[in-house]
């Protein structure tokens, strides 16, 4: 990768990604330096610079899942000091890069306790021209670093024009405020705040764990049970209630859960229908390895062909269909993506999406993306198969991630 980075424009992006991934796997001091160098270079694609920084964040305890081929190939822990040594001289360059690089660079610097990045982070929070996500991550990094000016910056963020920035600032300030005062502030936010502020207030309310907070949370559980709560915050009320130790809340929660039809996935996951964050949903779709959405679905020309192209899915499908397709994929299988199970006369079984057939053969696309042509003279038995969409996808993400994924899919118009 060192040689490739001399002039990365001469290296195809997939090959460069493999080279960077090889450095991540090798795990030595020079390999950490190569990833940091890649992250600072403007002639390396931003997506690879961002990915390099994310790999560096998991350097000490890397995932056992190979980042290229997806196979389980565990790696030994590596010293974080190698990353810190390579990162420190590169901080200035990272903090002047694109927003995604600043975001991941801030996370990495905060993880390694680099307080010298504090002024740059404070400037990021104040810069209203930057994306909300960048400013929020800068606030989180300041919190991790226990920056001396954190409270001042967070208080200023509470009056920001962006509700997401306000929510993050409020969380930092109220966690340090007297609990009675914090509960009063959260009560006001829950009554009149934007959706994301109300969601944040409920999560913070659960963290406070005070009698006053439990009373306020109990009121919102009542609103949930009587179906008076806005659907966009129903999941947040549910999650806050589940974390509560208050017996009265537990009783109300049990009554609410008793209204579900456990045989109907749409009833089980109904709170994930609305209220998600589309940006987080995009990350779930593209980056969550347990789901591997792009392995089967195309998005803007990139991805597999086993499932429908989702580039404009929200133009033709409503939100409830999108949720159902994830939690109950066999309920409605998209036209043209019905699967078949074929058993040959030699005893082999093939399962895939029916792509085409004629008088002589059947062509199917397997889950691995392989196109098979099976002569009809060799077919012993043929039947309709289940959806190629895994039936357990909902169990591989949190309900919040599911809600975010639905929000992202519903934005694809």
XYZ file of N, CA and C in Angstrom, residues 13-277:
795
model
N -9.855 1.775 -7.533
C -10.345 1.911 -6.155
C -10.501 0.566 -5.431
N -11.085 -0.474 -6.066
C -11.200 -1.763 -5.355
C -9.840 -2.326 -4.942
N -8.832 -2.168 -5.803
C -7.493 -2.673 -5.478
C -6.888 -1.874 -4.330
N -7.111 -0.551 -4.337
C -6.589 0.284 -3.266
C -7.245 -0.071 -1.934
N -8.536 -0.362 -1.979
C -9.240 -0.759 -0.751
C -8.656 -2.059 -0.198
N -8.360 -2.993 -1.090
C -7.762 -4.257 -0.639
C -6.388 -4.019 -0.019
N -5.623 -3.111 -0.589
C -4.300 -2.806 -0.049
C -4.403 -2.197 1.349
N -5.361 -1.273 1.514
C -5.556 -0.658 2.816
C -6.060 -1.685 3.835
N -6.946 -2.565 3.378
C -7.450 -3.622 4.261
C -6.332 -4.573 4.674
N -5.376 -4.796 3.772
C -4.234 -5.657 4.101
C -3.400 -5.020 5.217
N -3.247 -3.698 5.175
C -2.545 -3.014 6.257
C -3.298 -3.159 7.576
N -4.609 -3.057 7.518
C -5.431 -3.227 8.724
C -5.239 -4.623 9.303
N -5.179 -5.618 8.428
C -5.027 -6.998 8.904
C -3.618 -7.253 9.433
N -2.597 -6.710 8.786
C -1.219 -6.946 9.231
C -0.964 -6.336 10.613
N -1.481 -5.145 10.845
C -1.535 -4.607 12.200
C -0.250 -4.121 12.831
N 0.788 -3.830 12.062
C 2.026 -3.313 12.631
C 2.041 -1.796 12.673
N 3.116 -1.241 13.234
C 3.230 0.207 13.358
C 3.219 0.882 11.979
N 3.967 0.318 11.020
C 4.000 0.888 9.675
C 2.635 0.794 8.993
N 1.893 -0.254 9.335
C 0.561 -0.414 8.742
C -0.403 0.646 9.266
N -0.302 0.963 10.548
C -1.119 2.039 11.118
C -0.760 3.366 10.460
N 0.533 3.587 10.226
C 0.978 4.812 9.568
C 0.439 4.908 8.147
N 0.383 3.759 7.446
C -0.131 3.754 6.069
C -1.602 4.149 6.034
N -2.391 3.666 7.007
C -3.816 4.005 7.042
C -4.022 5.476 7.383
N -3.237 5.988 8.322
C -3.337 7.416 8.659
C -2.949 8.266 7.458
N -1.891 7.869 6.762
C -1.460 8.619 5.586
C -2.555 8.628 4.519
N -3.187 7.484 4.308
C -4.274 7.408 3.325
C -5.412 8.342 3.700
N -5.715 8.425 5.013
C -6.829 9.253 5.474
C -6.578 10.739 5.265
N -5.319 11.144 5.201
C -5.007 12.570 5.055
C -4.875 13.025 3.619
N -4.843 12.070 2.676
C -4.519 12.442 1.294
C -5.754 12.796 0.472
N -5.718 13.953 -0.151
C -6.851 14.410 -0.957
C -6.986 13.637 -2.262
N -5.921 12.923 -2.681
C -6.012 12.164 -3.926
C -6.468 10.722 -3.694
N -6.826 10.386 -2.460
C -7.446 9.090 -2.147
C -8.950 9.325 -2.054
N -9.792 8.457 -2.627
C -11.241 8.650 -2.544
C -11.709 8.849 -1.104
N -12.637 9.780 -0.901
C -13.104 10.099 0.448
C -13.653 8.858 1.150
N -14.334 7.992 0.400
C -14.906 6.790 1.012
C -13.818 5.911 1.625
N -12.659 5.820 0.966
C -11.560 5.008 1.487
C -10.847 5.716 2.641
N -10.772 7.033 2.577
C -10.189 7.783 3.690
C -11.038 7.593 4.943
N -12.358 7.687 4.761
C -13.280 7.503 5.883
C -13.173 6.085 6.440
N -13.133 5.099 5.550
C -13.063 3.712 5.995
C -11.761 3.437 6.736
N -10.666 4.031 6.288
C -9.383 3.859 6.972
C -9.461 4.353 8.413
N -10.110 5.497 8.611
C -10.254 6.047 9.958
C -11.142 5.162 10.825
N -12.172 4.586 10.226
C -13.041 3.682 10.987
C -12.297 2.422 11.389
N -11.465 1.905 10.486
C -10.652 0.737 10.838
C -9.703 1.077 11.978
N -9.132 2.266 11.957
C -8.203 2.671 13.009
C -8.911 2.782 14.361
N -10.208 3.080 14.343
C -10.960 3.159 15.593
C -11.131 1.793 16.243
N -11.045 0.725 15.465
C -11.177 -0.632 16.014
C -9.836 -1.364 15.994
N -8.762 -0.614 15.864
C -7.421 -1.187 15.705
C -7.062 -2.153 16.830
N -7.282 -1.738 18.073
C -6.859 -2.546 19.214
C -7.607 -3.876 19.282
N -8.905 -3.828 19.039
C -9.717 -5.047 19.100
C -10.506 -5.184 17.797
N -9.834 -5.618 16.741
C -10.504 -5.699 15.428
C -11.571 -6.788 15.389
N -12.579 -6.547 14.581
C -13.625 -7.554 14.377
C -13.028 -8.785 13.712
N -13.584 -9.940 14.032
C -13.117 -11.173 13.410
C -13.617 -11.346 11.988
N -14.532 -10.483 11.562
C -15.105 -10.576 10.219
C -14.194 -9.862 9.219
N -13.708 -10.580 8.218
C -12.825 -9.983 7.221
C -13.558 -8.874 6.469
N -12.956 -7.688 6.396
C -13.630 -6.519 5.824
C -13.770 -6.604 4.313
N -13.047 -7.501 3.669
C -13.123 -7.629 2.210
C -14.052 -8.762 1.784
N -13.800 -9.957 2.295
C -14.552 -11.129 1.821
C -15.670 -11.550 2.762
N -15.720 -10.954 3.970
C -16.802 -11.253 4.894
C -16.663 -12.557 5.651
N -15.573 -13.290 5.456
C -15.362 -14.548 6.167
C -14.878 -14.273 7.593
N -15.061 -15.264 8.470
C -14.629 -15.122 9.852
C -13.146 -15.454 9.939
N -12.335 -14.415 10.096
C -10.875 -14.573 10.145
C -10.345 -13.700 11.287
N -10.456 -14.190 12.519
C -10.100 -13.384 13.701
C -8.657 -12.891 13.672
N -8.462 -11.702 14.239
C -7.135 -11.099 14.353
C -6.812 -10.870 15.827
N -5.534 -10.882 16.151
C -5.101 -10.650 17.528
C -5.181 -9.163 17.868
N -5.348 -8.819 19.152
C -5.324 -7.402 19.562
C -3.991 -6.756 19.211
N -4.032 -5.443 18.936
C -2.814 -4.696 18.599
C -2.728 -3.456 19.489
N -1.523 -2.926 19.742
C -1.394 -1.754 20.621
C -1.941 -0.475 19.988
N -2.813 0.214 20.738
C -3.362 1.469 20.255
C -2.324 2.565 20.172
N -1.218 2.399 20.886
C -0.164 3.417 20.869
C 0.386 3.629 19.463
N 0.369 2.579 18.639
C 0.860 2.714 17.260
C -0.016 3.681 16.465
N -1.334 3.616 16.708
C -2.260 4.523 16.028
C -2.058 5.948 16.525
N -1.959 6.099 17.850
C -1.793 7.432 18.434
C -0.526 8.109 17.912
N 0.552 7.341 17.802
C 1.819 7.892 17.324
C 1.708 8.384 15.886
N 0.987 7.625 15.056
C 0.824 8.013 13.653
C -0.188 9.150 13.497
N -1.157 9.190 14.401
C -2.257 10.143 14.268
C -1.882 11.566 14.666
N -1.104 11.718 15.730
C -0.859 13.059 16.292
C -0.355 14.067 15.253
N 0.663 13.738 14.466
C 1.129 14.731 13.477
C 0.160 14.950 12.313
N -0.858 14.106 12.203
C -1.798 14.216 11.084
C -3.087 14.939 11.462
N -3.238 15.319 12.743
C -4.505 15.900 13.208
C -4.900 17.147 12.430
N -3.952 18.045 12.225
C -4.269 19.304 11.534
C -4.804 19.040 10.139
N -4.222 18.087 9.438
C -4.663 17.759 8.089
C -6.066 17.157 8.110
N -6.337 16.286 9.071
C -7.658 15.660 9.156
C -8.748 16.683 9.455
N -8.433 17.671 10.291
C -9.428 18.660 10.693
C -9.680 19.732 9.641
N -8.948 19.668 8.544
C -9.215 20.588 7.429
C -9.748 19.831 6.211
N -10.044 18.567 6.396
C -10.545 17.741 5.303
C -12.054 17.832 5.151
N -12.632 16.993 4.280
C -14.092 16.959 4.103
C -14.797 16.603 5.415
N -16.084 16.883 5.482
C -16.842 16.665 6.716
C -16.718 15.234 7.241
N -16.806 14.248 6.350
C -16.729 12.859 6.807
C -15.387 12.558 7.446
N -14.322 13.156 6.925
C -12.990 12.933 7.469
C -12.850 13.636 8.815
N -13.388 14.842 8.930
C -13.362 15.546 10.210
C -14.120 14.746 11.271
N -15.268 14.195 10.876
C -16.089 13.445 11.824
C -15.339 12.242 12.375
N -14.819 11.412 11.483
C -14.132 10.203 11.933
C -12.792 10.538 12.590
N -12.140 11.589 12.110
C -10.899 12.026 12.739
C -11.123 12.489 14.168
N -12.235 13.198 14.401
C -12.571 13.657 15.756
C -12.807 12.473 16.683
N -13.528 11.469 16.197
C -13.782 10.277 17.014
C -12.476 9.602 17.398
N -11.591 9.458 16.423
C -10.333 8.758 16.657
C -9.441 9.541 17.624
N -9.364 10.853 17.437
C -8.536 11.684 18.320
C -9.069 11.653 19.748
N -10.397 11.711 19.896
C -10.997 11.661 21.228
C -10.720 10.322 21.901
N -10.783 9.266 21.129
C -10.525 7.934 21.685
C -9.128 7.844 22.281
N -8.180 8.530 21.656
C -6.803 8.476 22.127
C -6.446 9.663 23.027
N -7.463 10.398 23.486
C -7.251 11.443 24.483
C -6.417 12.613 24.034
N -6.503 12.971 22.770
C -5.670 14.056 22.237
C -6.348 15.408 22.461
N -6.130 15.964 23.647
C -6.796 17.197 24.039
C -6.423 18.397 23.168
N -5.288 18.294 22.484
C -4.866 19.418 21.644
C -5.820 19.678 20.481
N -6.721 18.712 20.231
C -7.693 18.896 19.157
C -8.892 19.713 19.623
N -8.947 20.021 20.930
C -10.087 20.737 21.506
C -10.480 22.009 20.767
N -9.559 22.944 20.519
C -9.940 24.185 19.808
C -10.556 23.934 18.439
N -10.013 22.962 17.700
C -10.573 22.651 16.371
C -11.975 22.086 16.509
N -12.195 21.264 17.536
C -13.529 20.690 17.754
C -14.526 21.773 18.155
N -14.105 22.693 18.996
C -15.011 23.769 19.409
C -15.400 24.635 18.213
N -14.448 24.870 17.330
C -14.755 25.635 16.116
C -15.739 24.879 15.223
N -15.598 23.560 15.178
C -16.523 22.751 14.372
C -17.950 22.851 14.903
N -18.094 22.772 16.223
C -19.426 22.851 16.823
C -20.081 24.187 16.498
N -19.299 25.244 16.509
C -19.838 26.590 16.279
C -20.099 26.887 14.799
N -19.490 26.111 13.917
C -19.586 26.374 12.481
C -20.925 25.878 11.936
N -21.869 26.796 11.786
C -23.221 26.425 11.367
C -23.317 26.073 9.890
N -22.231 26.247 9.166
C -22.213 25.827 7.769
C -21.928 24.332 7.632
N -21.437 23.727 8.713
C -21.125 22.299 8.694
C -22.390 21.477 8.914
N -22.357 20.237 8.434
C -23.491 19.329 8.615
C -23.698 19.056 10.103
N -24.950 18.850 10.484
C -25.276 18.615 11.892
C -24.522 17.413 12.443
N -24.375 16.362 11.636
C -23.693 15.160 12.102
C -22.252 15.425 12.502
N -21.572 16.276 11.746
C -20.179 16.627 12.052
C -20.108 17.389 13.369
N -20.999 18.326 13.551
C -20.998 19.149 14.762
C -21.346 18.320 15.997
N -22.254 17.376 15.815
C -22.634 16.504 16.931
C -21.465 15.614 17.346
N -20.779 15.052 16.358
C -19.626 14.203 16.682
C -18.517 15.018 17.335
N -18.385 16.290 16.942
C -17.402 17.155 17.587
C -17.767 17.386 19.048
N -19.054 17.575 19.318
C -19.518 17.730 20.706
C -19.234 16.460 21.514
N -19.517 15.313 20.914
C -19.270 14.045 21.599
C -17.781 13.866 21.889
N -16.951 14.268 20.930
C -15.506 14.147 21.120
C -15.041 15.053 22.261
N -15.570 16.275 22.326
C -15.235 17.179 23.426
C -15.651 16.580 24.765
N -16.798 15.911 24.766
C -17.269 15.265 25.994
C -16.325 14.129 26.395
N -15.913 13.318 25.432
C -14.981 12.221 25.708
C -13.665 12.749 26.262
N -13.212 13.880 25.703
C -11.948 14.475 26.136
C -12.077 15.252 27.444
N -13.315 15.433 27.935
C -13.575 16.221 29.139
C -12.980 17.621 28.995
N -13.251 18.209 27.841
C -12.726 19.523 27.503
C -13.176 20.565 28.525
N -12.277 21.459 28.885
C -12.563 22.464 29.903
C -13.707 23.398 29.494
N -13.910 23.572 28.209
C -14.955 24.484 27.718
C -16.215 23.751 27.259
N -16.331 22.475 27.611
C -17.444 21.655 27.123
C -18.802 22.249 27.487
N -18.995 22.606 28.746
C -20.311 23.083 29.178
C -20.703 24.366 28.453
N -19.758 25.259 28.263
C -20.039 26.514 27.566
C -20.466 26.238 26.119
N -19.756 25.337 25.455
C -20.073 24.999 24.069
C -21.430 24.298 23.991
N -21.700 23.405 24.956
C -22.966 22.665 24.963
C -24.153 23.595 25.209
N -23.976 24.569 26.092
C -25.067 25.523 26.355
C -25.382 26.338 25.106
N -24.347 26.725 24.383
C -24.568 27.460 23.137
C -25.296 26.585 22.123
N -24.959 25.291 22.107
C -25.596 24.356 21.169
C -27.085 24.190 21.464
N -27.498 24.403 22.712
C -28.911 24.232 23.085
C -29.828 25.231 22.386
N -29.263 26.320 21.881
C -30.083 27.311 21.177
C -29.810 27.295 19.677
N -29.202 26.228 19.186
C -28.865 26.130 17.771
C -30.131 25.992 16.921
N -30.022 26.323 15.657
C -31.168 26.219 14.743
C -31.508 24.764 14.411
N -30.540 23.879 14.527
C -30.752 22.474 14.190
C -31.157 21.690 15.439
N -32.296 21.010 15.363
C -32.830 20.286 16.526
C -31.898 19.186 16.995
N -31.165 18.567 16.072
C -30.258 17.482 16.455
C -29.083 18.010 17.272
N -28.576 19.171 16.890
C -27.494 19.792 17.657
C -28.014 20.225 19.028
N -29.223 20.785 19.062
C -29.821 21.178 20.344
C -29.947 19.978 21.278
N -30.365 18.853 20.722
C -30.562 17.647 21.527
C -29.255 17.197 22.168
N -28.177 17.211 21.390
C -26.882 16.788 21.925
C -26.387 17.749 22.997
N -26.541 19.057 22.741
C -26.139 20.042 23.741
C -26.946 19.891 25.019
N -28.252 19.690 24.888
C -29.124 19.525 26.059
C -28.705 18.314 26.889
N -28.388 17.219 26.230
C -28.001 16.005 26.956
C -26.770 16.255 27.828
N -25.764 16.944 27.256
C -24.529 17.203 27.990
C -24.788 18.119 29.185
N -25.579 19.169 28.957
C -25.838 20.145 30.023
C -26.693 19.542 31.131
N -27.768 18.844 30.775
C -28.704 18.361 31.789
C -28.155 17.190 32.595
N -27.227 16.447 32.033
C -26.627 15.357 32.812
C -25.819 15.898 33.989
N -25.374 17.160 33.883
C -24.588 17.776 34.957
C -25.448 18.681 35.840
N -26.695 18.940 35.421
C -27.568 19.840 36.171
C -28.215 19.093 37.344
N -28.743 19.819 38.361
C -29.528 19.168 39.418
C -30.682 18.388 38.794
N -30.951 17.195 39.306
C -31.891 16.309 38.635
C -33.307 16.869 38.557
N -33.748 17.567 39.601
C -35.090 18.162 39.557
C -35.184 19.198 38.440
N -34.120 19.993 38.303
C -34.073 21.004 37.236
C -34.048 20.335 35.860
N -33.323 19.232 35.755
C -33.237 18.513 34.486
C -34.605 17.949 34.089
N -35.319 17.388 35.055
C -36.635 16.823 34.754
C -37.594 17.905 34.274
N -37.575 19.079 34.914
C -38.440 20.189 34.486
C -38.138 20.599 33.051
N -36.854 20.648 32.714
C -36.466 21.024 31.356
C -36.921 19.971 30.347
N -36.809 18.705 30.731
C -37.227 17.631 29.835
C -38.740 17.620 29.651
N -39.473 17.982 30.694
C -40.934 18.044 30.592
C -41.340 19.062 29.526
N -40.683 20.218 29.533
C -40.972 21.251 28.537
C -40.628 20.770 27.136
N -39.473 20.107 27.006
C -39.044 19.596 25.700
C -40.024 18.562 25.168
N -40.506 17.681 26.052
C -41.439 16.633 25.629
C -42.785 17.207 25.206
N -43.125 18.359 25.713
C -44.405 18.969 25.366
C -44.346 19.763 24.067
N -43.170 20.380 23.786
C -43.144 21.309 22.655
C -41.923 21.190 21.759
N -41.032 20.259 22.017
C -39.825 20.152 21.210
C -40.071 19.475 19.868
N -39.061 19.567 18.998
C -39.108 18.844 17.730
C -39.033 17.341 18.011
N -39.369 16.538 17.020
C -39.409 15.079 17.218
C -38.087 14.554 17.762
N -36.975 14.948 17.143
C -35.681 14.420 17.577
C -35.355 14.885 18.992
N -35.808 16.080 19.384
C -35.590 16.560 20.745
C -36.409 15.753 21.741
N -37.626 15.417 21.376
C -38.474 14.627 22.266
C -37.908 13.211 22.415
N -37.395 12.675 21.323
C -36.767 11.359 21.397
C -35.567 11.390 22.334
N -34.720 12.422 22.179
C -33.551 12.557 23.039
C -33.930 12.767 24.494
N -35.004 13.524 24.718
C -35.456 13.787 26.081
C -35.884 12.497 26.775
N -36.535 11.614 26.058
C -36.978 10.339 26.642
C -35.796 9.454 27.017
N -34.790 9.422 26.177
C -33.598 8.625 26.488
C -32.860 9.200 27.696
N -32.791 10.528 27.778
C -32.140 11.170 28.903
C -32.949 10.966 30.186
N -34.262 11.007 30.058
C -35.145 10.785 31.201
C -34.902 9.403 31.796
N -34.693 8.419 30.935
C -34.421 7.067 31.403
C -33.089 7.007 32.146
N -32.121 7.808 31.718
C -30.794 7.799 32.352
C -30.803 8.471 33.727
N -31.707 9.422 33.949
C -31.714 10.167 35.212
C -32.107 9.295 36.399
N -33.093 8.420 36.210
C -33.532 7.476 37.244
C -33.818 8.173 38.577
N -34.756 9.104 38.542
C -35.200 9.805 39.754
C -36.714 9.620 39.903
N -37.258 9.772 41.116
C -38.719 9.665 41.291
C -39.479 10.647 40.407
N -38.967 11.879 40.307
C -39.625 12.881 39.460
C -39.584 12.456 37.990
N -38.440 11.903 37.595
C -38.299 11.430 36.220
C -39.205 10.245 35.941
N -39.320 9.322 36.902
C -40.200 8.162 36.723
C -41.665 8.593 36.601
N -42.046 9.629 37.356
C -43.422 10.119 37.277
C -43.712 10.677 35.886
N -42.757 11.459 35.368
C -42.929 12.022 34.027
C -42.938 10.921 32.975
N -42.047 9.954 33.114
C -42.009 8.842 32.163
C -43.304 8.033 32.237
N -43.820 7.843 33.453
C -45.080 7.107 33.609
C -46.214 7.767 32.854
N -46.223 9.114 32.853
C -47.250 9.845 32.090
C -47.163 9.505 30.607
N -45.939 9.451 30.076
C -45.796 9.184 28.644
C -46.054 7.710 28.306
N -45.838 6.833 29.252
C -46.227 5.432 29.028
C -47.752 5.335 28.959
N -48.440 6.109 29.804
C -49.912 6.163 29.727
C -50.353 6.644 28.348
N -49.673 7.657 27.835
C -50.001 8.177 26.505
C -49.787 7.092 25.434
N -48.746 6.290 25.622
C -48.475 5.199 24.676
C -49.569 4.140 24.738
N -49.947 3.747 25.941
C -50.964 2.703 26.128
C -52.306 3.138 25.557
N -52.658 4.404 25.733
C -53.953 4.919 25.254
C -53.886 5.424 23.810
N -52.727 5.201 23.156
C -52.529 5.583 21.753
C -52.632 7.087 21.515
N -52.267 7.862 22.526
C -52.263 9.313 22.388
C -50.870 9.862 22.093
N -49.859 9.028 22.258
C -48.487 9.475 22.029
C -48.214 9.580 20.532
N -47.480 10.576 20.103
C -47.111 10.662 18.676
C -46.368 9.390 18.263
N -46.709 8.793 17.143
C -46.048 7.544 16.732
C -44.543 7.690 16.551
N -44.080 8.909 16.236
C -42.643 9.126 16.022
C -41.822 8.930 17.296
N -42.457 9.010 18.478
C -41.705 8.835 19.724
C -42.143 7.586 20.493
N -43.010 6.778 19.878
C -43.512 5.587 20.572
C -42.388 4.626 20.939
N -41.467 4.402 20.022
C -40.358 3.486 20.299
C -39.490 4.022 21.437
N -39.285 5.318 21.485
C -38.445 5.918 22.518
C -39.101 5.819 23.890
N -40.424 5.978 23.940
C -41.148 5.774 25.198
C -40.984 4.320 25.648
N -41.148 3.406 24.702
C -41.046 1.977 25.008
C -39.659 1.629 25.551
N -38.603 2.104 24.898
C -37.242 1.785 25.319
C -36.911 2.413 26.672
N -37.382 3.653 26.884
C -37.157 4.305 28.173
C -37.870 3.548 29.285
N -39.087 3.101 29.021
C -39.863 2.362 30.018
C -39.200 1.034 30.356
N -38.642 0.381 29.350
C -37.991 -0.912 29.597
C -36.748 -0.774 30.472
N -36.102 0.397 30.425
C -34.905 0.592 31.242
C -35.236 1.075 32.660
N -36.501 1.381 32.906
C -36.906 1.880 34.213
C -37.032 0.742 35.227
N -36.741 1.057 36.486
C -36.889 0.083 37.575
C -38.170 0.318 38.374
N -38.960 1.282 37.945
C -40.172 1.630 38.673
C -41.249 0.560 38.470
N -41.786 -0.034 39.548
C -42.799 -1.102 39.415
C -44.063 -0.642 38.689
N -44.485 0.595 38.922
C -45.701 1.102 38.277
C -45.518 1.167 36.764
N -44.333 1.597 36.329
C -44.050 1.653 34.893
C -43.995 0.245 34.315
N -43.397 -0.683 35.046
C -43.316 -2.076 34.580
C -44.710 -2.665 34.384
N -45.647 -2.324 35.270
C -47.016 -2.827 35.158
C -47.707 -2.261 33.917
N -47.531 -0.968 33.696
C -48.117 -0.332 32.509
C -47.514 -0.904 31.232
N -46.217 -1.146 31.278
C -45.530 -1.686 30.110
C -46.035 -3.085 29.782
N -46.275 -3.883 30.805
C -46.795 -5.241 30.591
C -48.172 -5.193 29.936
N -48.986 -4.231 30.352
C -50.319 -4.082 29.751
C -50.202 -3.702 28.283
N -49.243 -2.861 27.968
C -49.047 -2.460 26.572
C -48.559 -3.638 25.736
N -47.596 -4.379 26.238
C -47.056 -5.512 25.485
C -48.111 -6.582 25.256
N -49.075 -6.664 26.140
C -50.130 -7.673 26.009
C -51.045 -7.397 24.814
N -50.963 -6.182 24.255
C -51.816 -5.845 23.109
C -51.218 -6.321 21.786
N -50.025 -6.875 21.806
C -49.389 -7.311 20.561
C -49.921 -8.670 20.117
N -49.931 -8.852 18.802
C -50.165 -10.163 18.205
C -48.789 -10.737 17.892
N -48.301 -11.627 18.743
C -46.934 -12.131 18.603
C -46.728 -12.952 17.341
N -47.797 -13.363 16.694
C -47.683 -14.112 15.442
C -47.588 -13.190 14.229
N -47.781 -11.900 14.484
C -47.752 -10.914 13.405
C -46.531 -10.005 13.591
N -45.484 -10.164 12.764
C -44.283 -9.336 12.912
C -44.553 -7.837 12.843
N -45.566 -7.440 12.077
C -45.881 -6.018 11.979
C -46.401 -5.475 13.312
N -47.009 -6.324 14.108
C -47.450 -5.926 15.441
C -46.271 -5.892 16.403
N -45.371 -6.840 16.251
C -44.199 -6.921 17.125
C -43.286 -5.711 16.938
N -43.149 -5.259 15.681
C -42.202 -4.181 15.374
C -42.913 -2.879 14.986
N -44.137 -2.682 15.398
C -44.941 -1.551 14.927
C -44.331 -0.191 15.287
N -43.578 -0.095 16.390
C -43.013 1.196 16.790
C -41.874 1.654 15.880
N -41.395 0.763 15.006
C -40.286 1.123 14.122
C -40.756 1.658 12.773
N -42.037 1.947 12.649
C -42.585 2.383 11.367
C -42.213 3.819 11.018
N -42.218 4.706 11.999
C -41.941 6.124 11.743
C -41.031 6.685 12.828
N -40.385 7.825 12.493
C -39.584 8.533 13.488
C -38.095 8.274 13.403
N -37.633 7.578 12.363
C -36.217 7.235 12.270
C -35.352 8.347 11.724
N -34.049 8.100 11.730
C -33.053 9.023 11.203
C -32.526 8.438 9.890
